Amino acid sequence: MNIKEYIESGILELYVYGALEESESKEVKKKIDLHPELQAEVEAIELALHRLASGTASYLPATNYAKIKAQLFKSNQSKSKIVRLLPVIGYAAGLSLFITLSGIFYVENQSVKQELEQIVNTKERIELENERLVSLEQEYQSKIEFLTDKNTKAIFLSGQGNYQESFAQAFFNTKENKVVIDLKNLPEAPNGMVYQLWSLKLNPLTPTSLGLLKPATKNSFVAINLKPNLTTEALGITLEPAGGSATPTLERLYTLGKV
Amino acid sequence: MTQDELVALINKKDEQAFDYLYDMYAQSLFGVIENIIKNKAQSEDVLQEVMVKIWKNLPQYDPEKGRFFTWIVNIARNSAIDKYRSKAYKKERKNLDANNFVHSIATHASLNSQTNAIGLERFIKKLKPTCIKIIDLLFFKGFTHKEASENLEIPLGTLKTRNRACIHELRNLLQVK
């Protein structure tokens, strides 16, 4: 192989860019290992590109270094690059005055760095909070869309028997086959008990369980998807042992409403 | 220090090794990232991701497949492009901002702590416009030589030799013999 021709072909530049296919790169690497001239050429090309890229970059603040280091070496978060460099600079200069000054600058630099870190932390917290609010807003939007949809019907489930004070509201979308229940006016389910929602067909009375009502928080709504082809003439809520029951316990029928 | 020595040192994975890695490469990787993202704060975020990725994926680096520098520049480019796409621009890499590295140097020169940046700008402007375009696509934007040849409408062979001449010129300007 003619080394000079190989260099002049321009393949080594492409090799350093990473612009060659993997198989081509492997070939180039084999040749480099055999010929030191190629190795030297590749290093020179790389150095030029390295300098070019560094030259185009803006100033990289020391906080960047500190942040990466904190991520990688959790135990040594505050150890800074300057700590590492200071002794070297100090000895090289051999001037105690310089060391003193460096010390002062170091202390100042550390406090500025700490302040900066705090600001960055605050910024990150605010960003997280903002993300949370944005997703909450989207959640509200989709709820409002559901509630105001023309196929959504509001159903009032009034208190029954001993539970006259209780009531619940259901929002039933017949097209999406979805029902959303607002439970906040039911007493909190006692330990070991759970509210269960029933779809009722009236003549003859046929209950079908629609599922357990477990709100994430006291005030949140519970959404339940219904099976298609299920005729629902009324919705009822009973209190059942944890896990729910196969048939409703009518003595603990809290609320009922006709669709 | 040769690259093999550096890689061996980094593979020890102690803090000193990380410092070497950072000192040697952070600035140039930052340059590559900034060239794609054009936003300093976001570029810093990406650089952090990139340094962590390099550190954690180091065992996967295979010297038989290419230079260490090539490997890390590739990680930097890909992360920057991912970030760029996630900004909902959803454009192909080919549509990356038309600004090239000359623009970056000009913008950053006044902010740059490295005094050589201003000098660099002066030098780089001496490069032919086609050279700037070629180096920008192949190095900064990570095009394969086939993609670059299509993009610039230059035959593959011609692109190879022309690029060689451009890098040669760059080396002269930067005094890398």
XYZ file of C-alpha atoms in Angstrom:
436
model
C 0.000 0.000 0.000
C 1.244 3.466 -0.824
C 0.983 5.358 2.461
C 1.137 8.784 0.866
C -1.666 8.009 -1.574
C -3.755 6.547 1.210
C -3.374 9.730 3.264
C -4.109 11.928 0.252
C -7.307 9.990 -0.499
C -9.008 11.792 2.394
C -10.283 8.642 4.063
C -8.541 9.420 7.364
C -10.503 12.655 7.764
C -13.750 10.789 7.251
C -12.549 8.219 9.758
C -12.046 10.862 12.435
C -15.443 12.447 11.662
C -17.113 9.078 12.126
C -18.547 9.461 8.611
C -17.530 5.981 7.425
C -19.483 2.747 7.633
C -18.435 0.547 10.541
C -16.730 -1.996 8.283
C -14.735 0.757 6.544
C -13.689 2.192 9.907
C -12.422 -1.185 11.042
C -10.335 -1.468 7.881
C -8.836 1.965 8.456
C -8.042 1.100 12.062
C -6.147 -2.048 10.971
C -4.015 0.025 8.608
C -3.350 2.664 11.272
C -2.105 -0.019 13.639
C 0.397 -1.137 11.000
C 1.696 2.283 9.956
C 2.822 4.919 12.476
C 2.617 7.620 9.761
C -1.113 7.046 9.552
C -1.418 7.207 13.337
C 0.383 10.580 13.375
C -1.809 11.899 10.569
C -5.013 10.853 12.334
C -3.880 12.518 15.545
C -3.141 15.764 13.713
C -6.554 15.757 12.008
C -8.207 15.111 15.332
C -6.283 17.847 17.094
C -7.349 20.383 14.460
C -11.014 19.416 14.819
C -10.688 19.381 18.586
C -9.340 22.941 18.544
C -11.955 24.053 16.058
C -14.804 22.715 18.204
C -13.365 24.191 21.417
C -12.983 27.509 19.668
C -16.634 27.620 18.678
C -17.890 26.942 22.220
C -18.982 29.692 24.566
C -17.507 30.020 28.001
C -18.280 26.953 30.060
C -18.990 27.929 33.673
C -17.421 25.989 36.528
C -20.888 25.182 37.880
C -21.300 22.838 34.950
C -18.300 20.824 36.020
C -19.524 20.816 39.623
C -22.976 19.578 38.629
C -21.715 16.667 36.572
C -19.284 15.714 39.261
C -22.030 15.822 41.877
C -24.052 13.434 39.731
C -21.211 10.996 39.253
C -19.475 11.141 42.619
C -22.218 11.714 45.147
C -19.914 11.662 48.181
C -17.646 14.395 46.962
C -20.108 17.000 45.845
C -18.332 20.103 46.955
C -14.831 19.208 45.887
C -14.091 21.614 43.120
C -11.761 21.738 40.234
C -10.093 24.766 41.716
C -9.093 22.831 44.816
C -7.306 20.439 42.555
C -5.500 23.110 40.585
C -4.590 25.443 43.402
C -1.652 23.548 44.876
C -0.129 23.126 41.450
C -0.383 26.807 40.674
C 0.871 27.617 44.173
C 4.005 25.507 43.978
C 4.767 26.488 40.455
C 4.659 30.127 41.312
C 6.439 29.573 44.582
C 4.985 32.739 46.011
C 3.277 32.621 49.348
C 1.481 35.869 48.541
C -0.009 34.205 45.556
C -1.208 31.310 47.684
C -2.825 33.711 50.115
C -4.574 35.543 47.304
C -5.631 32.277 45.761
C -7.108 31.275 49.086
C -9.150 34.435 49.245
C -10.342 34.030 45.688
C -11.110 30.409 46.374
C -13.313 31.262 49.350
C -15.092 33.934 47.339
C -15.459 31.660 44.400
C -16.932 28.941 46.622
C -19.585 31.257 48.025
C -20.517 32.512 44.567
C -20.655 28.917 43.429
C -22.899 27.959 46.323
C -25.211 30.857 45.588
C -25.365 29.831 41.979
C -26.137 26.269 42.903
C -28.966 27.446 45.119
C -30.382 29.526 42.312
C -30.159 26.587 39.957
C -31.901 24.376 42.523
C -34.669 26.907 42.981
C -35.086 27.156 39.245
C -35.379 23.380 38.959
C -37.971 23.286 41.749
C -40.026 25.970 40.044
C -39.818 24.109 36.757
C -41.063 20.916 38.406
C -43.893 22.781 40.104
C -44.790 24.349 36.783
C -44.869 20.957 35.095
C -47.165 19.673 37.821
C -49.537 22.619 37.386
C -49.588 22.258 33.636
C -50.546 18.587 33.863
C -53.142 19.398 36.522
C -54.595 22.016 34.225
C -54.783 19.480 31.403
C -56.527 17.050 33.722
C -59.100 19.707 34.633
C -59.584 20.582 30.996
C -60.323 16.991 30.075
C -62.773 16.726 32.990
C -64.582 19.862 31.897
C -64.710 18.533 28.350
C -66.260 15.325 29.616
C -68.781 17.095 31.835
C -69.877 19.519 29.148
C -69.983 16.950 26.350
C -73.427 16.835 24.711
C -73.632 13.102 25.387
C -72.939 13.497 29.094
C -75.960 13.385 31.359
C -75.874 14.472 35.001
C -77.689 12.026 37.306
C -78.534 12.833 40.876
C -78.281 9.767 43.170
C -80.426 10.587 46.229
C -79.930 9.155 49.709
C -81.925 5.997 50.557
C -83.339 4.516 53.795
C -81.076 5.332 56.730
C -78.803 7.379 54.533
C -81.118 10.269 53.627
C -78.365 12.811 54.315
C -76.061 11.278 51.710
C -76.161 11.838 47.996
C -73.865 11.397 45.065
C -73.661 12.694 41.534
C -73.000 10.696 38.433
C -72.083 11.980 35.004
C -72.995 9.380 32.435
C -71.716 9.609 28.882
C -73.797 7.179 26.849
C -71.633 7.490 23.783
C -68.301 6.828 25.481
C -69.958 4.347 27.862
C -68.243 6.024 30.731
C -69.544 7.166 34.077
C -67.847 9.578 36.447
C -68.922 9.623 40.084
C -68.532 12.389 42.605
C -68.459 10.791 46.068
C -67.701 13.709 48.289
C -71.190 13.775 49.836
C -71.007 10.170 50.961
C -69.500 9.449 54.383
C -65.984 8.089 54.164
C -66.048 4.296 53.786
C -65.126 2.662 57.133
C -62.028 0.470 57.345
C -62.516 -2.842 55.569
C -65.474 -1.527 53.572
C -65.758 -0.062 50.120
C -68.435 1.625 48.015
C -69.574 -0.334 44.986
C -71.405 1.023 41.966
C -74.233 -0.937 40.378
C -76.022 -0.701 37.081
C -79.665 -1.612 37.580
C -82.252 -2.881 35.143
C -85.630 -2.308 36.755
C -88.152 -4.917 35.550
C -87.171 -7.447 36.736
C -84.549 -5.880 39.020
C -81.179 -6.991 37.646
C -78.047 -5.532 39.266
C -74.685 -5.629 37.482
C -71.561 -4.513 39.308
C -69.771 -1.631 37.619
C -66.849 -1.740 40.005
C -65.494 -0.395 43.258
C -65.371 3.318 43.957
C -61.992 4.171 45.378
C -61.297 7.873 45.027
C -57.610 8.823 45.125
C -58.453 11.607 47.540
C -61.664 12.538 49.338
C -62.630 15.071 46.705
C -61.578 13.359 43.526
C -63.951 11.828 41.047
C -63.917 8.172 40.052
C -64.231 7.275 36.381
C -65.579 3.874 35.358
C -65.884 2.433 31.872
C -69.035 0.441 31.203
C -69.343 -2.695 29.141
C -71.083 -1.990 25.849
C -74.623 -3.376 25.404
C -75.351 -3.073 29.103
C -78.794 -1.602 29.699
C -78.599 0.779 32.603
C -81.882 2.198 33.855
C -80.641 3.296 37.250
C -77.357 3.654 39.155
C -76.993 2.647 42.798
C -74.188 2.753 45.334
C -73.904 0.260 48.204
C -71.328 -0.184 50.943
C -69.718 -3.626 50.702
C -66.896 -5.518 52.407
C -63.450 -4.816 50.942
C -63.119 -6.406 47.539
C -66.794 -5.897 46.745
C -69.715 -8.322 46.503
C -71.299 -10.360 43.734
C -74.756 -8.937 44.497
C -75.604 -5.636 46.187
C -76.329 -5.610 49.939
C -79.570 -3.667 49.776
C -79.595 -2.814 53.532
C -76.577 -0.697 52.790
C -77.910 0.923 49.623
C -76.811 4.504 50.167
C -77.912 6.269 47.036
C -79.964 5.572 43.947
C -80.834 7.542 40.847
C -82.704 6.875 37.621
C -80.842 7.383 34.412
C -0.925 11.598 26.880
C -2.099 9.384 24.051
C -5.733 8.569 23.625
C -5.197 4.939 24.639
C -3.579 6.071 27.875
C -6.455 8.420 28.516
C -9.024 5.711 27.912
C -7.130 3.361 30.216
C -7.044 6.061 32.871
C -10.730 6.878 32.478
C -11.535 3.213 32.743
C -10.177 3.327 36.285
C -13.219 5.491 36.914
C -11.805 7.546 39.720
C -12.306 11.259 40.131
C -8.958 12.178 38.743
C -9.784 10.285 35.598
C -13.012 12.214 35.265
C -11.118 15.476 35.665
C -8.838 14.504 32.789
C -11.801 13.663 30.627
C -13.497 16.939 31.460
C -10.389 19.071 31.031
C -9.555 17.533 27.706
C -12.936 17.308 26.053
C -15.727 19.260 27.768
C -15.052 22.447 25.849
C -14.945 20.876 22.407
C -18.010 18.721 23.048
C -19.777 21.855 24.234
C -18.835 23.456 20.924
C -20.353 20.562 18.984
C -23.551 20.667 21.067
C -23.932 24.426 20.853
C -23.578 24.238 17.116
C -26.719 22.155 16.954
C -28.806 23.647 19.751
C -27.779 27.320 19.605
C -28.845 27.901 23.166
C -26.257 28.131 25.878
C -28.321 27.006 28.861
C -29.793 24.019 27.060
C -26.407 23.122 25.658
C -25.048 23.030 29.187
C -27.809 20.608 30.162
C -26.994 18.422 27.191
C -23.285 18.548 27.975
C -24.029 17.268 31.458
C -26.067 14.401 30.018
C -23.307 13.666 27.539
C -20.507 13.581 30.122
C -22.563 11.258 32.300
C -23.371 9.051 29.305
C -19.707 8.854 28.294
C -18.719 7.993 31.826
C -21.326 5.289 32.215
C -21.007 3.762 28.745
C -17.254 3.703 28.693
C -17.036 -0.098 28.803
C -18.924 -0.098 25.491
C -16.282 1.970 23.718
C -14.524 -0.266 21.199
C -11.203 1.117 19.890
C -11.432 -1.224 16.903
C -14.467 0.704 15.644
C -12.986 4.168 15.801
C -11.243 6.897 17.748
C -12.282 7.774 21.278
C -12.748 11.371 20.157
C -15.023 10.182 17.332
C -17.038 8.130 19.773
C -17.627 10.959 22.238
C -18.337 13.547 19.536
C -20.931 11.152 18.176
C -22.584 10.844 21.597
C -22.604 14.641 21.886
C -24.128 15.125 18.427
C -26.808 12.503 18.959
C -27.815 13.866 22.349
C -27.928 17.392 20.961
C -30.048 16.270 18.012
C -32.420 14.412 20.360
C -32.786 17.543 22.444
C -33.306 19.628 19.339
C -36.059 17.309 18.135
C -37.702 17.142 21.525
C -38.155 20.878 21.259
C -41.011 19.896 18.941
C -39.356 21.142 15.813
C -39.536 17.554 14.588
C -37.386 18.258 11.632
C -34.921 15.984 9.983
C -31.283 16.405 10.801
C -30.925 17.743 7.291
C -33.016 20.718 8.285
C -30.877 21.584 11.285
C -30.410 25.297 11.580
C -28.539 26.592 8.600
C -26.162 28.565 10.774
C -22.764 26.956 10.823
C -19.844 27.046 13.185
C -18.526 30.310 11.803
C -21.630 31.980 13.114
C -21.086 30.320 16.508
C -17.561 31.584 16.708
C -18.645 35.082 15.825
C -21.399 35.059 18.448
C -19.285 33.606 21.168
C -16.014 35.318 20.547
C -16.799 38.255 22.790
C -17.952 36.003 25.627
C -15.251 33.449 25.322
C -12.713 33.276 28.084
C -10.350 31.511 25.782
C -8.537 34.372 24.186
C -7.749 32.283 21.154
C -11.393 32.323 20.075
C -11.110 35.724 18.503
C -8.012 34.593 16.718
C -9.804 31.461 15.685
C -12.600 33.449 14.137
C -10.122 35.424 12.123
C -8.514 32.224 10.898
C -11.688 30.340 10.164
C -13.025 33.112 8.013
C -10.072 32.485 5.779
C -11.483 29.055 5.006
C -13.325 28.810 1.716
C -17.127 28.879 2.028
C -17.339 25.348 0.585
C -14.888 24.196 3.243
C -17.014 25.723 5.971
C -20.061 23.960 4.572
C -18.280 20.615 4.240
C -16.737 20.661 7.727
C -20.017 21.832 9.193
C -22.000 18.933 7.723
C -19.454 16.168 8.216
C -18.027 17.117 11.566
C -20.518 19.292 13.415
C -23.754 17.881 12.072
C -22.551 14.287 11.757
C -23.610 13.543 8.192
C -22.216 10.393 6.630
C -20.080 11.124 3.568
C -22.885 9.783 1.392
C -25.464 12.126 2.949
C -23.090 15.076 2.660
C -22.339 14.249 -0.958
C -26.055 14.278 -1.768
C -26.684 17.417 0.248
C -23.871 19.367 -1.382
C -24.358 17.744 -4.785
C -20.698 16.824 -4.999
C -19.664 13.309 -6.117
C -18.358 11.096 -3.300
C -14.776 10.961 -4.499
C -14.588 14.696 -5.046
C -16.067 15.339 -1.598
C -13.401 13.145 -0.024
C -10.478 14.948 -1.625
C -12.027 18.385 -1.257
C -12.618 17.730 2.440
C -9.035 16.552 2.753
C -7.878 19.872 1.269
C -10.167 21.783 3.670
C -8.820 20.009 6.732
C -5.332 20.580 5.438
C -6.073 24.290 5.241
C -7.606 24.229 8.715
C -4.488 22.561 10.044
C -2.323 25.231 8.500
C -4.472 27.971 9.985
C -4.407 26.333 13.418
C -0.782 25.365 13.002
C -1.379 21.679 13.536
C 1.331 19.957 11.528
